Coordinates of C-alpha atoms and ligand atoms in Angstrom, one line a residue:
X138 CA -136.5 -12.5 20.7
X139 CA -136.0 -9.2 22.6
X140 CA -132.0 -8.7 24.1
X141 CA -134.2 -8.1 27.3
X142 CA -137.1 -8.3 28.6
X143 CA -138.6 -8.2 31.5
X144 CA -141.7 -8.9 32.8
X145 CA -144.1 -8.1 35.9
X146 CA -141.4 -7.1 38.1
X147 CA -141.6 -6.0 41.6
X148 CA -139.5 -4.8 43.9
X149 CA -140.1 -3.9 48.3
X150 CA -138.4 -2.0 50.5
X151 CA -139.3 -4.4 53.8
X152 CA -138.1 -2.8 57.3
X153 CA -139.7 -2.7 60.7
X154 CA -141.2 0.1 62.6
X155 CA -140.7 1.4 66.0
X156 CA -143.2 -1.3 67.6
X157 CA -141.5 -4.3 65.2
X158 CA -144.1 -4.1 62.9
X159 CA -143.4 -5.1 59.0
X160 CA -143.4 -2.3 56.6
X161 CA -143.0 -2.6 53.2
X162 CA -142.8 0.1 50.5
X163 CA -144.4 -1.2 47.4
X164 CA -141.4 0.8 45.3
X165 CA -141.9 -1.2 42.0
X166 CA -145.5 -2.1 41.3
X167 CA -145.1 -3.9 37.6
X168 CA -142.5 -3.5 35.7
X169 CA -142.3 -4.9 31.9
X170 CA -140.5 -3.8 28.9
X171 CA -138.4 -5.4 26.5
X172 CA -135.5 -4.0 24.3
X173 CA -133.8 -5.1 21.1
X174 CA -130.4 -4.6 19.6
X175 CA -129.7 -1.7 18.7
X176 CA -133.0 0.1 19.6
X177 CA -132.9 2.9 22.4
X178 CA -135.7 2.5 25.1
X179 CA -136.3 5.6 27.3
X180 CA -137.6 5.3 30.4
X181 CA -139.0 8.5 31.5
X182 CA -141.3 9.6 35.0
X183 CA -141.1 11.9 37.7
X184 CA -138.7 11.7 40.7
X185 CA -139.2 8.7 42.8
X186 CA -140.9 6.7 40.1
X187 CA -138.6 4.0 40.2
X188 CA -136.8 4.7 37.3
X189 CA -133.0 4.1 39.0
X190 CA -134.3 1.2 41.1
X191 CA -135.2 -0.9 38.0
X192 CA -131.9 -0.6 36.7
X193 CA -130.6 -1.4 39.9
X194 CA -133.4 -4.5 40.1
X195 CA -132.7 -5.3 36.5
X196 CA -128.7 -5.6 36.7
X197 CA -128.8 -6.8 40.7
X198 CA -127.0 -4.4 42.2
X199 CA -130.2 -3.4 45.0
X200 CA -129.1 -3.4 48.5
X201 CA -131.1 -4.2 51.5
X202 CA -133.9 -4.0 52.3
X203 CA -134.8 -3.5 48.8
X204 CA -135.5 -7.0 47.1
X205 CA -136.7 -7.9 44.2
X206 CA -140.0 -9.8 45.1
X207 CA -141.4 -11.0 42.3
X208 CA -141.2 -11.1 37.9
X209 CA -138.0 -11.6 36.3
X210 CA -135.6 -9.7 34.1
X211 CA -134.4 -12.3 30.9
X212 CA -131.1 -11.2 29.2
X213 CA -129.8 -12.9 25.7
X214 CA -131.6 -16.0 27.2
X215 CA -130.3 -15.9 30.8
X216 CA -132.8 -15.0 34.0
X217 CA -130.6 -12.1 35.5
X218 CA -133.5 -12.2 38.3
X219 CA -132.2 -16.2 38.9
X220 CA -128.4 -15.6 39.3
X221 CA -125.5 -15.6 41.7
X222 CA -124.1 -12.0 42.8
X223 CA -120.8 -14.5 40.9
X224 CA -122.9 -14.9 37.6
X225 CA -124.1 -11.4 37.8
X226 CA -120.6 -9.8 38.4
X227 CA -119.2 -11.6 35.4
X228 CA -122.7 -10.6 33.5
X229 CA -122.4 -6.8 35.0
X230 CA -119.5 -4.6 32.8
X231 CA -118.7 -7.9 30.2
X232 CA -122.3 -7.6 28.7
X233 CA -124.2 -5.4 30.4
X234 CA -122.2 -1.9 31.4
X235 CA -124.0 1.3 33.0
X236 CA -123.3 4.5 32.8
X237 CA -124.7 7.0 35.8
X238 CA -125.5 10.3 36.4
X239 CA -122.2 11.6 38.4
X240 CA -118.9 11.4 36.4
X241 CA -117.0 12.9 39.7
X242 CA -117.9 10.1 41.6
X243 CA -118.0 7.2 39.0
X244 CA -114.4 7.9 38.3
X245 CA -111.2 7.0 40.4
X246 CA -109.7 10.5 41.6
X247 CA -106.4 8.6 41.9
X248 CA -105.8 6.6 39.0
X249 CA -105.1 8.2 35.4
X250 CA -108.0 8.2 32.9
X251 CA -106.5 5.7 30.5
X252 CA -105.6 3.3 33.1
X253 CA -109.0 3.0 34.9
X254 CA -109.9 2.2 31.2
X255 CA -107.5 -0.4 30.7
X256 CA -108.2 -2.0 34.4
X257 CA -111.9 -2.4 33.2
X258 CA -110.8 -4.4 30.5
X259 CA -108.3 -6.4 32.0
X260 CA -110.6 -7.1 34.7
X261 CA -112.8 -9.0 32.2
X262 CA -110.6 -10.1 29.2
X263 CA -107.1 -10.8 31.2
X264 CA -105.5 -10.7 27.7
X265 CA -101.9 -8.6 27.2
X266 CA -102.3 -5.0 28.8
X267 CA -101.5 -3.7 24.9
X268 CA -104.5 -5.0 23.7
X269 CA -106.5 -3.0 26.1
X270 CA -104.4 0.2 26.0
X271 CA -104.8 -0.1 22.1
X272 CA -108.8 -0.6 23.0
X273 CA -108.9 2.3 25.4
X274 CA -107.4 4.1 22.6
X275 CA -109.9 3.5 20.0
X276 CA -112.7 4.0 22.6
X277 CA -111.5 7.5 23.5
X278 CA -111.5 8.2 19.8
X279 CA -115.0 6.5 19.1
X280 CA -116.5 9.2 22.0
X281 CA -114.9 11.7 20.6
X282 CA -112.1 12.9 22.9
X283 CA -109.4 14.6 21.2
X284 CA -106.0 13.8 20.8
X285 CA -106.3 10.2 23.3
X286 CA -103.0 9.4 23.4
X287 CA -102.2 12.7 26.1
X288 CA -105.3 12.8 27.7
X289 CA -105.6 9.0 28.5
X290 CA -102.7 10.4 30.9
X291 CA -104.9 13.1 32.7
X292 CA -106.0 13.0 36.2
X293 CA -110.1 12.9 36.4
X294 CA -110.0 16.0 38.1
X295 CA -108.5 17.8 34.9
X296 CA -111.5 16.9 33.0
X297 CA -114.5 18.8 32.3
X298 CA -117.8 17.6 33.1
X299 CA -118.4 16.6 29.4
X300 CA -114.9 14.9 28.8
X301 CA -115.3 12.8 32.3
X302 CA -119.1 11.5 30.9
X303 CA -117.1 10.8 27.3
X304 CA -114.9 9.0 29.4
X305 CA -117.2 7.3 31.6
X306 CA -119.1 6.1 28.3
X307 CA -115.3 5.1 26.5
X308 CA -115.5 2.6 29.6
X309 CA -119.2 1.1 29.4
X310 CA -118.1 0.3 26.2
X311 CA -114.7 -0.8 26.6
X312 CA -115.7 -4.6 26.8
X313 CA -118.4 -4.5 23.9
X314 CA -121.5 -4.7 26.1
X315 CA -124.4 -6.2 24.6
X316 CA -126.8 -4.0 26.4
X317 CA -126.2 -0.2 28.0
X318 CA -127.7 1.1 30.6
X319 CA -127.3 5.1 31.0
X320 CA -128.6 6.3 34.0
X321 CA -129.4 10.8 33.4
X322 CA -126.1 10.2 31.8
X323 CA -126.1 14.0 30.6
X324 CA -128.1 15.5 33.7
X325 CA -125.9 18.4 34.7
X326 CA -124.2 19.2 32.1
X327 CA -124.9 21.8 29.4
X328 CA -127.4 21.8 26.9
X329 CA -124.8 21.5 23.7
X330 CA -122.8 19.5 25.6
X331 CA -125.5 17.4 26.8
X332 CA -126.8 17.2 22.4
X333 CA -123.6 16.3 21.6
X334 CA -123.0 13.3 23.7
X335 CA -126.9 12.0 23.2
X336 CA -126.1 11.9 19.7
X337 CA -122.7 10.2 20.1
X338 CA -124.2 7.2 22.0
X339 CA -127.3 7.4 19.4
X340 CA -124.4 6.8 16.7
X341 CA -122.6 4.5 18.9
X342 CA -125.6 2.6 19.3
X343 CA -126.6 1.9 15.9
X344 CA -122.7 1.1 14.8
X345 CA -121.8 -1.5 17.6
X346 CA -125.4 -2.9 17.6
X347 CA -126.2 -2.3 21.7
X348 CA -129.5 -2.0 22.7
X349 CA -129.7 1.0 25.4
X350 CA -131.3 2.0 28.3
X351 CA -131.9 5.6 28.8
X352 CA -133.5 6.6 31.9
X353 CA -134.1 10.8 31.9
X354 CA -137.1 13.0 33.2
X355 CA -136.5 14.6 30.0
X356 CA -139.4 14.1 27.3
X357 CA -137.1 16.3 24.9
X358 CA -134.6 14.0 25.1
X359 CA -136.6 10.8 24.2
X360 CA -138.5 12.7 21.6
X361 CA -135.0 13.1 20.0
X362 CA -132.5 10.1 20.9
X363 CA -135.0 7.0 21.4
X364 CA -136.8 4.3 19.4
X365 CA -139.3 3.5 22.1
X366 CA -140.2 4.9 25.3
X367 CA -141.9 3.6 28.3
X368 CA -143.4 5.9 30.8
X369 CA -143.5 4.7 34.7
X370 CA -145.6 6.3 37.3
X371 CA -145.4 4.6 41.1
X372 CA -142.9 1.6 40.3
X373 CA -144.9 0.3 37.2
X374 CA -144.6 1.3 33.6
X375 CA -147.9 3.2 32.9
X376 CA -147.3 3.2 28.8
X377 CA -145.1 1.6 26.3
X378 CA -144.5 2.3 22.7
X379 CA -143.0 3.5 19.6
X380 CA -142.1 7.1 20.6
X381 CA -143.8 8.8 17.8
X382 CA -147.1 6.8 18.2
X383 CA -147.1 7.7 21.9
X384 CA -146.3 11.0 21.6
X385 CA -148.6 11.7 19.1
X386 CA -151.5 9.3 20.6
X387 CA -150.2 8.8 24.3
X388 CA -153.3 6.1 25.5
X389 CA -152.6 6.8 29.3
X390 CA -154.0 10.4 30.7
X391 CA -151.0 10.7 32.8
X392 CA -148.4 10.4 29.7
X393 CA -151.1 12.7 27.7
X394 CA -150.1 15.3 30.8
X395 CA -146.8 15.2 30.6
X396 CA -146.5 15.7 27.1
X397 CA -148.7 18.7 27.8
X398 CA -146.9 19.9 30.6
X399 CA -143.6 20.2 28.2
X400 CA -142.4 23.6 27.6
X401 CA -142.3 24.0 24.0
X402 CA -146.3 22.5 24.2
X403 CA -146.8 25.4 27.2
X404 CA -145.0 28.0 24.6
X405 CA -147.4 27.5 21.7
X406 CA -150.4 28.4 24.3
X407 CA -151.8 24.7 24.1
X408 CA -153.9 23.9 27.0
X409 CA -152.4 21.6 29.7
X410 CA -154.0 18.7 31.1
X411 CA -153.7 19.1 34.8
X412 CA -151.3 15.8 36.2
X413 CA -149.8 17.0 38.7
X414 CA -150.3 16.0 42.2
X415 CA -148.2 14.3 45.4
X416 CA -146.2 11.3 44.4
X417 CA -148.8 8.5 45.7
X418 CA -147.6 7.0 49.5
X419 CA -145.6 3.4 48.6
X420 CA -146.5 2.2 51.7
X421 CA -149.8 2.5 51.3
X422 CA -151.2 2.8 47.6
X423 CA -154.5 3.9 46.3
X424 CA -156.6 0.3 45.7
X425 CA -157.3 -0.1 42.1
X426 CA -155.5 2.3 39.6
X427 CA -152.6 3.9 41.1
X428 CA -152.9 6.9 39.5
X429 CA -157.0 7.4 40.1
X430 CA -156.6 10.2 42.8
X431 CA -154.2 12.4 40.1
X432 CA -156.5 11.4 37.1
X433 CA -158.6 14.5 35.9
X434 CA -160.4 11.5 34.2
X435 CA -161.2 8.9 37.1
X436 CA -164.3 6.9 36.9
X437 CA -166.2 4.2 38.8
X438 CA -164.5 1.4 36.8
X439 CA -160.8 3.1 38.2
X440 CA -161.2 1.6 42.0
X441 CA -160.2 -1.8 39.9
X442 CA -156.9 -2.5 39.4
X443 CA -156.6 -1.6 35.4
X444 CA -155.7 -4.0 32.7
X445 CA -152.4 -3.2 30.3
X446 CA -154.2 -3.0 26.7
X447 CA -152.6 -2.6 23.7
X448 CA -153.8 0.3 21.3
X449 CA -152.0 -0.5 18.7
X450 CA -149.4 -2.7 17.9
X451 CA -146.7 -2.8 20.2
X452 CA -148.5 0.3 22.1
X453 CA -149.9 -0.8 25.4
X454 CA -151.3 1.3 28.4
X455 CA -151.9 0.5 32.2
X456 CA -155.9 2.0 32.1
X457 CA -159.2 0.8 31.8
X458 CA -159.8 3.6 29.5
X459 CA -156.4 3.3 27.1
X460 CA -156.5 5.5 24.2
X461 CA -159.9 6.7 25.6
X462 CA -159.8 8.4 28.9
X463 CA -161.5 11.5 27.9
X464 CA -164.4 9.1 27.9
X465 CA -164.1 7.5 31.3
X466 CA -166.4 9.3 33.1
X467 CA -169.2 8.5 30.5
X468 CA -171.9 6.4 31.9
X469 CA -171.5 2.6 30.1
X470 CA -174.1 1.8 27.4
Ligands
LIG550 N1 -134.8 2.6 51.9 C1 -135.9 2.9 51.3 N2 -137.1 2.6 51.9 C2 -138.3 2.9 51.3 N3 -138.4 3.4 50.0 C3 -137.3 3.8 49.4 C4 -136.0 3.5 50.0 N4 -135.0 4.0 49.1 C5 -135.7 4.5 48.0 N5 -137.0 4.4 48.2 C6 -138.1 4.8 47.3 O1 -138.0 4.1 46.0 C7 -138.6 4.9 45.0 C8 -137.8 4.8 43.7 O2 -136.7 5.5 43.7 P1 -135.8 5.7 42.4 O3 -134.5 6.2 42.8 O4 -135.9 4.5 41.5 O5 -136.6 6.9 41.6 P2 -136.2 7.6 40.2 O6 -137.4 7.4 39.4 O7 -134.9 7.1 39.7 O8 -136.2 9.2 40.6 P3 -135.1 10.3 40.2 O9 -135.7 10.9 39.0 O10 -135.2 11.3 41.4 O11 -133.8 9.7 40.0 C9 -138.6 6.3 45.6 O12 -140.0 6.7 45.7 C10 -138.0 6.2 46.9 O13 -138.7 7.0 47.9
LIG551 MG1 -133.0 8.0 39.5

């Protein structure tokens, strides 16, 4: 049984308009994926997807008016969806810890780096405060920060961008979390910097047997760091799969245009498939396939909501035409 797994989940933004009428922003459509230990999922899409809000629908921490309207999210066995915001708190940074985007902010500007680390562990364990300065010892050794014992007494602000992410990471894992959740953790910083911590949580993964999250608009980085990948497109998860099987055979035309639309594919003169387009209106989505009025490939069959089928094992796309969809337009036999 998958660590998590999550199935048909959807999530609405409900307000009111001007003349109290309901609104509601259909923000994620159908989500489902599952991870196992240590295996790295990537969740990749383009801004406004939904990539951060099922994180934030996965671990609880939406805030009005988003809710979480239907589906569930199963962790080790538990429904996350069912909980208390009590249950979930003791859940959130004991078994499940996240990592996101902005060290700056993630970190308090007024308490010393090894401290914060030790309060994050006390909060949870509450055994003697040696055991966890000993802990945020090792951790700052395990994500590579040099000599731990001086810097655990450095203000945030004396860190670089890619020591505060090492320490960010030293606390996700502080309390041995079961599963990781790393929001763009290495969005803004350097590319060699940005390698160098991808392949210390890739390492870190595999030793302390987490399964991860990554969510990144970066195909490079999930061709590199992750075990699976699942693409999203308008709050649902378009196509799911082994990363080299989806790469090399993506079944869903808009996964097939983003791997074209990469630079090194641009570089070598390979013809792109044209994807772009506006991000579709959540208040008011196309009927049938969400994607039909970007799809270079849109047929009759597309004003149908479209099936998830599975290409080949464990690879599964949201299209009528999976694995096919240069055929779409063909009239049916
Ligand atoms: N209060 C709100 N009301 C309606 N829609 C909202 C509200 N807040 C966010 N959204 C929508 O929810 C969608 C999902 O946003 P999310 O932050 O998950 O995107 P993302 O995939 O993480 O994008 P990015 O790559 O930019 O981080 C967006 O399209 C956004 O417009
Ligand atoms: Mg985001």
């Amino acid at each position: 049984m998958s660590l998590l797994s999550v199935e048909g989940l959807r999530t609405h933004f409900i307000s009111r308009d001007i003349d109290n009428r309901v609104r509601v922003a259909h923000a994620l459509n159908d989500v489902s994926f599952s991870i196992d230990r240590g295996r790295i999922l990537g969740i990749v899409g383009e801004t406004g997807a939904g990539k951060s809000l099922t994180a934030q629908s996965v671990t609880g921490l939406l805030r009005p008016p988003a809710r979480v309207v239907g589906g569930k999210a199963v962790f080790d066995g538990r429904e996350l969806t069912a909980m208390s915001d009590d249950e979930l708190n003791t859940v959130r940074g004991a078994e499940i810890a996240m990592v996101v985007q902005n060290p700056r902010t993630s970190l308090d500007p007024l308490t010393r780096v090894g401290d914060q680390l030790v309060r994050t562990h006390q909060v949870h364990s509450g055994g003697p405060v040696a055991t966890s300065r000993q802990r945020a010892l090792e951790m700052m050794e395990a994500v590579g920060i040099p000599d731990p014992r001086s810097r655990a007494r450095a203000w945030p602000h004396e860190l670089s961008g890619g020591m505060a992410q090492r320490i960010l990471i030293a606390m996700a894992l502080m309390n041995a979390p079961k599963l990781l959740i790393a929001d763009e953790p290495t969005t803004g910083l350097d590319v060699t910097v940005q390698a160098q911590i991808l392949d210390l949580l890739r390492d870190l993964v595999a030793r302390l047997d987490m399964a991860t999250l990554l969510i990144t608009h970066d195909l490079g980085v999930v061709a590199h760091f992750c075990d699976e990948i699942a693409v999203m497109f308008a709050g649902a998860i378009v196509e799911r799969g082994p990363v080299r099987e989806v790469f090399r055979n993506p079944a869903h035309p808009y996964t097939a245009g983003l791997i074209a639309a990469t630079p090194e594919r641009l570089r070598s003169g390979e013809r792109s498939v044209q994807f772009g387009g506006p991000p579709p209106d959540l208040y008011n989505l196309p009927k049938g396939c969400h994607y039909r009025p970007r799809c270079p490939f849109a047929g009759a069959a597309c004003h149908a909501a479209p099936p998830e089928l599975e290409t080949t094992p464990g690879h599964r796309a949201l299209c009528h035409f999976a694995g096919a969809f240069d055929r779409a337009q063909e009239p049916a036999e």
